[in-house]
Short mmCIF file of N, CA and C in Angstrom, two decimals:
data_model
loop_
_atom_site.label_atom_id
_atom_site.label_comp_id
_atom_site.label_asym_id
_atom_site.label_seq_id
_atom_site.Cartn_x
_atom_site.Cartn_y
_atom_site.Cartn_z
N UNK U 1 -23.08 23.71 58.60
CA UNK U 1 -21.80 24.15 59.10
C UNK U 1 -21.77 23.94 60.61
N UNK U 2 -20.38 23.71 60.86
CA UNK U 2 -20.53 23.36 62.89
C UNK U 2 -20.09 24.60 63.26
N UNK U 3 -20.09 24.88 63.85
CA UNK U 3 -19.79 25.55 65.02
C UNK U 3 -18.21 26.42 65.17
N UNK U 4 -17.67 24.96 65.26
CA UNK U 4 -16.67 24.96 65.32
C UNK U 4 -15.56 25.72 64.58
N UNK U 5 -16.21 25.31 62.82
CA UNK U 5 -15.80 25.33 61.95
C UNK U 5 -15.47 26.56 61.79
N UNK U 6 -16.44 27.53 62.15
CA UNK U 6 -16.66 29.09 61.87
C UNK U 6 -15.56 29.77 63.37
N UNK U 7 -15.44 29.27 64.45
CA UNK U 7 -14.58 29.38 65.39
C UNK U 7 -13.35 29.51 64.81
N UNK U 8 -13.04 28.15 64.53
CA UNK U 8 -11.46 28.08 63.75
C UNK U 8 -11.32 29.43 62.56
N UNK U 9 -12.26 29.51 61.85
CA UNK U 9 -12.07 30.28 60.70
C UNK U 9 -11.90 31.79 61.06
N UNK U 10 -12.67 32.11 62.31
CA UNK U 10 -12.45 33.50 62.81
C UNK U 10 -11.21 33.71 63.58
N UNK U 11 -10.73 32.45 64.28
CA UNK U 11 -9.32 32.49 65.24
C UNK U 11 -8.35 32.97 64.04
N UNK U 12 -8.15 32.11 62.77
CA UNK U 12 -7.31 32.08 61.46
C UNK U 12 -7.70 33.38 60.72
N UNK U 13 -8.40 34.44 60.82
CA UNK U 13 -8.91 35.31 60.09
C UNK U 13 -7.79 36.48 61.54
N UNK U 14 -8.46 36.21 62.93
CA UNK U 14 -7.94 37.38 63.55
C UNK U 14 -6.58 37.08 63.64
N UNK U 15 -6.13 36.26 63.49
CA UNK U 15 -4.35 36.35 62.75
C UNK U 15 -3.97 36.62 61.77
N UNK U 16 -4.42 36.75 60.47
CA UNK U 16 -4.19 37.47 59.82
C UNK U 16 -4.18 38.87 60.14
N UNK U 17 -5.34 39.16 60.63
CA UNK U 17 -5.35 40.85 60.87
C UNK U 17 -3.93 41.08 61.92
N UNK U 18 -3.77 40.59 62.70
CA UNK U 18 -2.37 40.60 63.21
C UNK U 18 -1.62 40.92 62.66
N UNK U 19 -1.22 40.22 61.88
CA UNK U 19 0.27 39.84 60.95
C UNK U 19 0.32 40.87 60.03
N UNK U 20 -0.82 41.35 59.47
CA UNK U 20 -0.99 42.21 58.27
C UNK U 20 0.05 43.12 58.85
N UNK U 21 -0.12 44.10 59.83
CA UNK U 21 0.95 45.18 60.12
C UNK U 21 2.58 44.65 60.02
N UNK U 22 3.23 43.12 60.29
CA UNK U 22 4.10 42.83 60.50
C UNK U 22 4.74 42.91 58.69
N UNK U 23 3.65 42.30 58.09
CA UNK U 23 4.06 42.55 56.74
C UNK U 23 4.17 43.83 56.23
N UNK U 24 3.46 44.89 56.75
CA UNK U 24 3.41 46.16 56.17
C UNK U 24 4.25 47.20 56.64
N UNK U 25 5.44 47.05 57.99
CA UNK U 25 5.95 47.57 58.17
C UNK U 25 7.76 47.09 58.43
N UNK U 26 7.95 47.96 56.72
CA UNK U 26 9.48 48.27 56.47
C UNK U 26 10.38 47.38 57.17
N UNK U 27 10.66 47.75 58.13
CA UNK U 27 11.35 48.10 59.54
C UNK U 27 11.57 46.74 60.49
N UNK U 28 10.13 45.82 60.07
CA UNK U 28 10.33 44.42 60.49
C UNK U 28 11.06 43.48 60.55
N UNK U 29 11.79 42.36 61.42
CA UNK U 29 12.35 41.84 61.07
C UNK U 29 11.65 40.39 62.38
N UNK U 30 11.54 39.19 61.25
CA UNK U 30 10.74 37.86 61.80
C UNK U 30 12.08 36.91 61.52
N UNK U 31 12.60 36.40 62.48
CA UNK U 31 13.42 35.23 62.16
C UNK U 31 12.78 34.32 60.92
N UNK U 32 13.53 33.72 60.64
CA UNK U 32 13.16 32.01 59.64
C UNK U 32 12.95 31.16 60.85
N UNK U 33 13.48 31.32 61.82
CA UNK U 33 13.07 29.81 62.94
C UNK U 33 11.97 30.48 63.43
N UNK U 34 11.11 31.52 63.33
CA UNK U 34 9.97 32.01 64.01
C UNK U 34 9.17 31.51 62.67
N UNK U 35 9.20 32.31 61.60
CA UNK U 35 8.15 32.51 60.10
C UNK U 35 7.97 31.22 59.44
N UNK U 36 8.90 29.86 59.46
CA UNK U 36 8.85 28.77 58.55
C UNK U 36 8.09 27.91 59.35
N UNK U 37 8.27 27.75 60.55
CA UNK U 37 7.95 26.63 61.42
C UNK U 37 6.07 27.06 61.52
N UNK U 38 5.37 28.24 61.51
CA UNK U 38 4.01 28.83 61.39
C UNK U 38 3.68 29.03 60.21
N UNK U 39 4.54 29.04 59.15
CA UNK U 39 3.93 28.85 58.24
C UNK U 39 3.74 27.21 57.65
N UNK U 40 4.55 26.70 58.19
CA UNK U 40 4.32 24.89 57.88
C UNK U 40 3.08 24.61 59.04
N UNK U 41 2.37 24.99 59.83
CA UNK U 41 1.68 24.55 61.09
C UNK U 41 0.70 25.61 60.03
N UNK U 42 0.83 26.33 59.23
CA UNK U 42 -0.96 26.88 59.21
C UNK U 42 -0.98 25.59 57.91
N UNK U 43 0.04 25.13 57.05
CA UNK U 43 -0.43 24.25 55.84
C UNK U 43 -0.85 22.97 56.42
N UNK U 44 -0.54 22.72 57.65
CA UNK U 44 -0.56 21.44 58.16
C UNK U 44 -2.14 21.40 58.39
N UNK U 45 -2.42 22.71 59.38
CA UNK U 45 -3.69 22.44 59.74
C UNK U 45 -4.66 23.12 58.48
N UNK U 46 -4.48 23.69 57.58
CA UNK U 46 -5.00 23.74 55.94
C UNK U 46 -5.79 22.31 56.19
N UNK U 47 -4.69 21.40 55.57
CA UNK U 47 -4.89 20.20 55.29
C UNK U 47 -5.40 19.23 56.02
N UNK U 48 -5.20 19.83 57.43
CA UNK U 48 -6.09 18.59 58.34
C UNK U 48 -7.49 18.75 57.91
N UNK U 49 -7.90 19.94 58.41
CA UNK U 49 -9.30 20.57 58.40
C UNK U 49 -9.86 20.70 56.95
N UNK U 50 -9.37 20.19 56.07
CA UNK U 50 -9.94 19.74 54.79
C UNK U 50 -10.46 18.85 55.04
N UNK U 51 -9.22 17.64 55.41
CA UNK U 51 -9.78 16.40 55.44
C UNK U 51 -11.13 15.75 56.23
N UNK U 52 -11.19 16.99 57.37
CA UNK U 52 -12.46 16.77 58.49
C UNK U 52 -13.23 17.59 57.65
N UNK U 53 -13.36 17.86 56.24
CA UNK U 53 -14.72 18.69 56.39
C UNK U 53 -15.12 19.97 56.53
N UNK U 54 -14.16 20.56 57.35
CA UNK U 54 -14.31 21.85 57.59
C UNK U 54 -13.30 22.95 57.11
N UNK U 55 -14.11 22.88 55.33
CA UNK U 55 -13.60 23.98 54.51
C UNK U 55 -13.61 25.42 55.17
N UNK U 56 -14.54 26.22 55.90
CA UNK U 56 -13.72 27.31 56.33
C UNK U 56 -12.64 27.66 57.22
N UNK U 57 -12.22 26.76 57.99
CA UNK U 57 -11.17 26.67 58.79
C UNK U 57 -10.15 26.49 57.74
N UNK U 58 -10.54 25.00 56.96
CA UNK U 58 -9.06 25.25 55.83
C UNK U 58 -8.47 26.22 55.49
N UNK U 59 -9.58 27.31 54.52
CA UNK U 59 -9.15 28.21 54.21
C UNK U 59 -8.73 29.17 55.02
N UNK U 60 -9.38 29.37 56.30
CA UNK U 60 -8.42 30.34 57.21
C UNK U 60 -7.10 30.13 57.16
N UNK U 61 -6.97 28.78 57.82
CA UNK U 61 -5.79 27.91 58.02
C UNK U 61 -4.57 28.62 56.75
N UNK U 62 -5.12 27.95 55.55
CA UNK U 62 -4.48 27.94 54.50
C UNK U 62 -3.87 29.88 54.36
N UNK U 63 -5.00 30.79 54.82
CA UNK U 63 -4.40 32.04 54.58
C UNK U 63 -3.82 32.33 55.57
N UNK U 64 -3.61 31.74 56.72
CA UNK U 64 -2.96 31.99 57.75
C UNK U 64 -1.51 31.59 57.25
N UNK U 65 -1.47 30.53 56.60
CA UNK U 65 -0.25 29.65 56.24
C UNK U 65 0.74 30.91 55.01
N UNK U 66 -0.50 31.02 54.32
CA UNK U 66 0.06 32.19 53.01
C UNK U 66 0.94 33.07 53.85
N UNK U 67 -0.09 33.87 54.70
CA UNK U 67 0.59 35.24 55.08
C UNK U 67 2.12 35.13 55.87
N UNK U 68 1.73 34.16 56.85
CA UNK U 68 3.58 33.56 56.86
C UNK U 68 4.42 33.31 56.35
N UNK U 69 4.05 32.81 54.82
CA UNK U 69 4.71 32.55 53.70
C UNK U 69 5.35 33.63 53.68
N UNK U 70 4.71 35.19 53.48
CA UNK U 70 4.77 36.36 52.75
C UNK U 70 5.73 36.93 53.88
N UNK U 71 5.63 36.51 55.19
CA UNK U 71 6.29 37.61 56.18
C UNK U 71 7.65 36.88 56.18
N UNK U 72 7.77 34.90 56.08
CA UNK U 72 9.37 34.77 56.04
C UNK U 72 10.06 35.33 54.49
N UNK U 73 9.46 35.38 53.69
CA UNK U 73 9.99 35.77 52.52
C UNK U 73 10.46 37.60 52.14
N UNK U 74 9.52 37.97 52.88
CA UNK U 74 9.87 39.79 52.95
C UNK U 74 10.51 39.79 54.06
N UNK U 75 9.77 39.94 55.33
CA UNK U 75 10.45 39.88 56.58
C UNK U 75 11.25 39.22 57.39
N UNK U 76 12.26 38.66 56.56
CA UNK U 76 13.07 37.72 57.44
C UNK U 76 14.41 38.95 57.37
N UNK U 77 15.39 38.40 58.32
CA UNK U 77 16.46 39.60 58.93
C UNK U 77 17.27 39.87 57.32
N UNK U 78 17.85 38.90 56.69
CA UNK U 78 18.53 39.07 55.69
C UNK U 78 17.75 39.46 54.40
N UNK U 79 16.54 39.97 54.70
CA UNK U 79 16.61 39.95 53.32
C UNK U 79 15.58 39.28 52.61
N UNK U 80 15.04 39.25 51.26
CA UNK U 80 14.24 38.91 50.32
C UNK U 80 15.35 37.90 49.85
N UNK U 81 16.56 38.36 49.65
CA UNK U 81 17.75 37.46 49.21
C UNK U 81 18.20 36.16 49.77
N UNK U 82 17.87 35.93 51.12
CA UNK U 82 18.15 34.75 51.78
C UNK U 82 16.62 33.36 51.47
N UNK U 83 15.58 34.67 51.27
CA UNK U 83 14.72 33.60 50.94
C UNK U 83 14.08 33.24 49.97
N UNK U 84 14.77 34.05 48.64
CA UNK U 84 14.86 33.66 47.19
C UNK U 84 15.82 32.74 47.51
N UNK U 85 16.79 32.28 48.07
CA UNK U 85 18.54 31.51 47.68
C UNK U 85 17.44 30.30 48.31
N UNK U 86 16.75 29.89 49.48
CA UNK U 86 16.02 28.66 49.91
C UNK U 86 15.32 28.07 48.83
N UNK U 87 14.57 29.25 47.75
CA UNK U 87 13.56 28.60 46.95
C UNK U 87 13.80 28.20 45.71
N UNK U 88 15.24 28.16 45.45
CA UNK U 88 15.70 28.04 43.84
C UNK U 88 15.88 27.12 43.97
N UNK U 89 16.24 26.67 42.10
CA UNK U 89 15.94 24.63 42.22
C UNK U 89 17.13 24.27 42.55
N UNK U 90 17.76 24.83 42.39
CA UNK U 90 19.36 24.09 42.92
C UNK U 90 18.93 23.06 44.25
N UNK U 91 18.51 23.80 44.78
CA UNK U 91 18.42 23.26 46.51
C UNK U 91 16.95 21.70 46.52
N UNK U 92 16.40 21.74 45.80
CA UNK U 92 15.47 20.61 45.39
C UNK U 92 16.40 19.47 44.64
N UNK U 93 17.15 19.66 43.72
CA UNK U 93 18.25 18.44 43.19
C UNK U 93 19.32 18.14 43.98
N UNK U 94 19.89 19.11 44.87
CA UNK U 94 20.44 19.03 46.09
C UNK U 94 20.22 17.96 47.40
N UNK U 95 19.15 18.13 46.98
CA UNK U 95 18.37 17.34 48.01
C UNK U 95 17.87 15.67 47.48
N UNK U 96 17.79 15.93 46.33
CA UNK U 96 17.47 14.41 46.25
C UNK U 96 18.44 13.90 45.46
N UNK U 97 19.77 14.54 45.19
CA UNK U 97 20.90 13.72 45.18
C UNK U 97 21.62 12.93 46.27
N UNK U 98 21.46 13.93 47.48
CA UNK U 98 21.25 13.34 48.98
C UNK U 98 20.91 12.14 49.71
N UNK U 99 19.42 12.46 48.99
CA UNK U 99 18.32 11.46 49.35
C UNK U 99 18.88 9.84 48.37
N UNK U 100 19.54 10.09 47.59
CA UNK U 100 19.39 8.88 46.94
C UNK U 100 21.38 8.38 47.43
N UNK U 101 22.14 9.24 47.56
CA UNK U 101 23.53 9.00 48.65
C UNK U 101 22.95 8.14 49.45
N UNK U 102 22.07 8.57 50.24
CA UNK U 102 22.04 8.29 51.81
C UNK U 102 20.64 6.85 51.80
N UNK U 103 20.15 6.60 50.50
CA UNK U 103 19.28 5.39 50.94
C UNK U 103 20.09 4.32 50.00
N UNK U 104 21.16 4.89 48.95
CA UNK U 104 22.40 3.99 48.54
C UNK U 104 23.27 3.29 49.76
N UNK U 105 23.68 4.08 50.65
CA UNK U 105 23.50 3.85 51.92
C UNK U 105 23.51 2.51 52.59
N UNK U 106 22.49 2.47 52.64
CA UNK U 106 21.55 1.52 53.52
C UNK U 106 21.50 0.54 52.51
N UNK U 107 21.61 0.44 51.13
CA UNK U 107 21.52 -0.53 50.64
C UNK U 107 23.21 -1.78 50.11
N UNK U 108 24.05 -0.38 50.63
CA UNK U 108 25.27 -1.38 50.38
C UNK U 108 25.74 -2.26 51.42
N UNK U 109 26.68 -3.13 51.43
CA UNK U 109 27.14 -4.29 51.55
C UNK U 109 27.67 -3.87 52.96
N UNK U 110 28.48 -2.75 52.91
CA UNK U 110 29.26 -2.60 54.41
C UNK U 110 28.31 -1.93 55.24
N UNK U 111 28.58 -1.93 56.42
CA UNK U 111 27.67 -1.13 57.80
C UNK U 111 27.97 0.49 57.44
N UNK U 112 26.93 1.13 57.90
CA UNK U 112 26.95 2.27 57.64
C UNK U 112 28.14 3.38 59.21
N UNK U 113 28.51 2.54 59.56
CA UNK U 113 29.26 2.87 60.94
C UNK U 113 30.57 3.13 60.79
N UNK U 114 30.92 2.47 59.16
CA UNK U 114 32.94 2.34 59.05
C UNK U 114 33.07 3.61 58.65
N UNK U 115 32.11 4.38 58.08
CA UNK U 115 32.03 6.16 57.81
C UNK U 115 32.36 6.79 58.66
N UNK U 116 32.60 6.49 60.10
CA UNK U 116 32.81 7.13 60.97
C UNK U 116 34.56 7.01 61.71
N UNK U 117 35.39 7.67 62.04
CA UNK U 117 36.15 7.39 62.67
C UNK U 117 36.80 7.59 64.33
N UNK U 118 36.89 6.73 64.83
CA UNK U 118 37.07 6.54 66.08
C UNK U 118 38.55 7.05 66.37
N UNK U 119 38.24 7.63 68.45
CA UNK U 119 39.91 7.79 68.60
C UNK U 119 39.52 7.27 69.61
N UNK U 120 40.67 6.13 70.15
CA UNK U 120 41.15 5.36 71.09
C UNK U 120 41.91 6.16 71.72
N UNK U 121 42.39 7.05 71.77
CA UNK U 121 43.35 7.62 72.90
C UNK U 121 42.70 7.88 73.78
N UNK U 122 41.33 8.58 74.09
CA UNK U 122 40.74 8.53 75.37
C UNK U 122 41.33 10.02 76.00
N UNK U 123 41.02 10.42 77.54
CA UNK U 123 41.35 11.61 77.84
C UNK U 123 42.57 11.51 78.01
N UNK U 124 43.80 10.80 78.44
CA UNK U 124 44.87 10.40 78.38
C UNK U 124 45.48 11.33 77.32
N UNK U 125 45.51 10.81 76.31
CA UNK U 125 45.82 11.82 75.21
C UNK U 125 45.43 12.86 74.96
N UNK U 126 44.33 13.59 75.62
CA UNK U 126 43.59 14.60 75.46
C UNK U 126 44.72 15.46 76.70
N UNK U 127 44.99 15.49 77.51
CA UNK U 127 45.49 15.79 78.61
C UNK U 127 46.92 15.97 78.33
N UNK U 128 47.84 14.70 77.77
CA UNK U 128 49.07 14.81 77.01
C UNK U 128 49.43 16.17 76.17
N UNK U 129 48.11 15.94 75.33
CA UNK U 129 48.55 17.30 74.49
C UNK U 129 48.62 18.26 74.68
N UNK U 130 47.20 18.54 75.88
CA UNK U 130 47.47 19.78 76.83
C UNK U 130 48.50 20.18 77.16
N UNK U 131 49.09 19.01 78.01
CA UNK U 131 50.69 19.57 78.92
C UNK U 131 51.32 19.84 77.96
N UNK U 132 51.43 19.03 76.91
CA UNK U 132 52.60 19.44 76.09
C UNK U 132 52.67 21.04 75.25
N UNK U 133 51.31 21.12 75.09
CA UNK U 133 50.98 22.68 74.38
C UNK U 133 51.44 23.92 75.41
N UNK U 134 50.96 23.57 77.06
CA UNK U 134 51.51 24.44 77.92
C UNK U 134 52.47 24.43 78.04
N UNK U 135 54.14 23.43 78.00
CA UNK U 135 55.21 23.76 78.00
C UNK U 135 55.66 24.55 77.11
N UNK U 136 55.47 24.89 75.92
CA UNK U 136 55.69 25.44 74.85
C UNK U 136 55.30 26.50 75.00
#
């Protein structure tokens, strides 16, 4: 075992002990832009530190990743309800009906740019309408 390995695993262990109170008290409230983004960064580094070898860091990693799991899913502001509605399958076929729109896309005939519509009037017209809204 390196060194290291056991470093990482104790850094990922004394965060848990952290967090434990955040999960255990009622009263908490962890954004989703705080809880998702740390819990994707403990699976990330899970998986790095597999790949190097250094299974106890993974697993820190990986329970570091869990317990974030557990705090956006209880402790987020809205609710258990906002983060049951993220995890249902709707939102997975949702998504790769999307995914297959948007690389249909790229594979048809016209530019993907005529989707868009342009205004030529410029501030000119922007200004027009102004005055005209203030006379009124």
């Amino acid at each position: 075992m390196m060194w290291q390995d056991l470093v990482f695993m104790l850094g990922s262990g004394l965060s848990i002990v952290f967090l434990a109170p955040t999960l255990r008290d009622a009263s908490a409230r962890v954004p989703l832009g705080t809880s998702l983004p740390s819990m994707g960064i403990g699976f990330v580094y899970a998986t790095t530190f597999f790949t190097l070898g250094m299974n106890f860091s993974a697993m820190g990693s990986l329970a570091a990743g869990t317990m974030w799991s557990l705090i956006a899913l209880i402790r987020s502001p809205n609710g258990i309800g906002i983060s049951l509605r993220l995890a249902r399958m709707e939102s997975p076929v949702l998504f790769a009906r999307d995914l297959t729109r948007w690389i249909g896309s790229y594979r048809a005939s016209s530019p993907g740019v005529n989707q868009y519509v342009t205004f030529d009037g410029g501030r000119e017209q922007q200004y027009r309408q102004t005055a005209e809204n203030a006379a009124d």
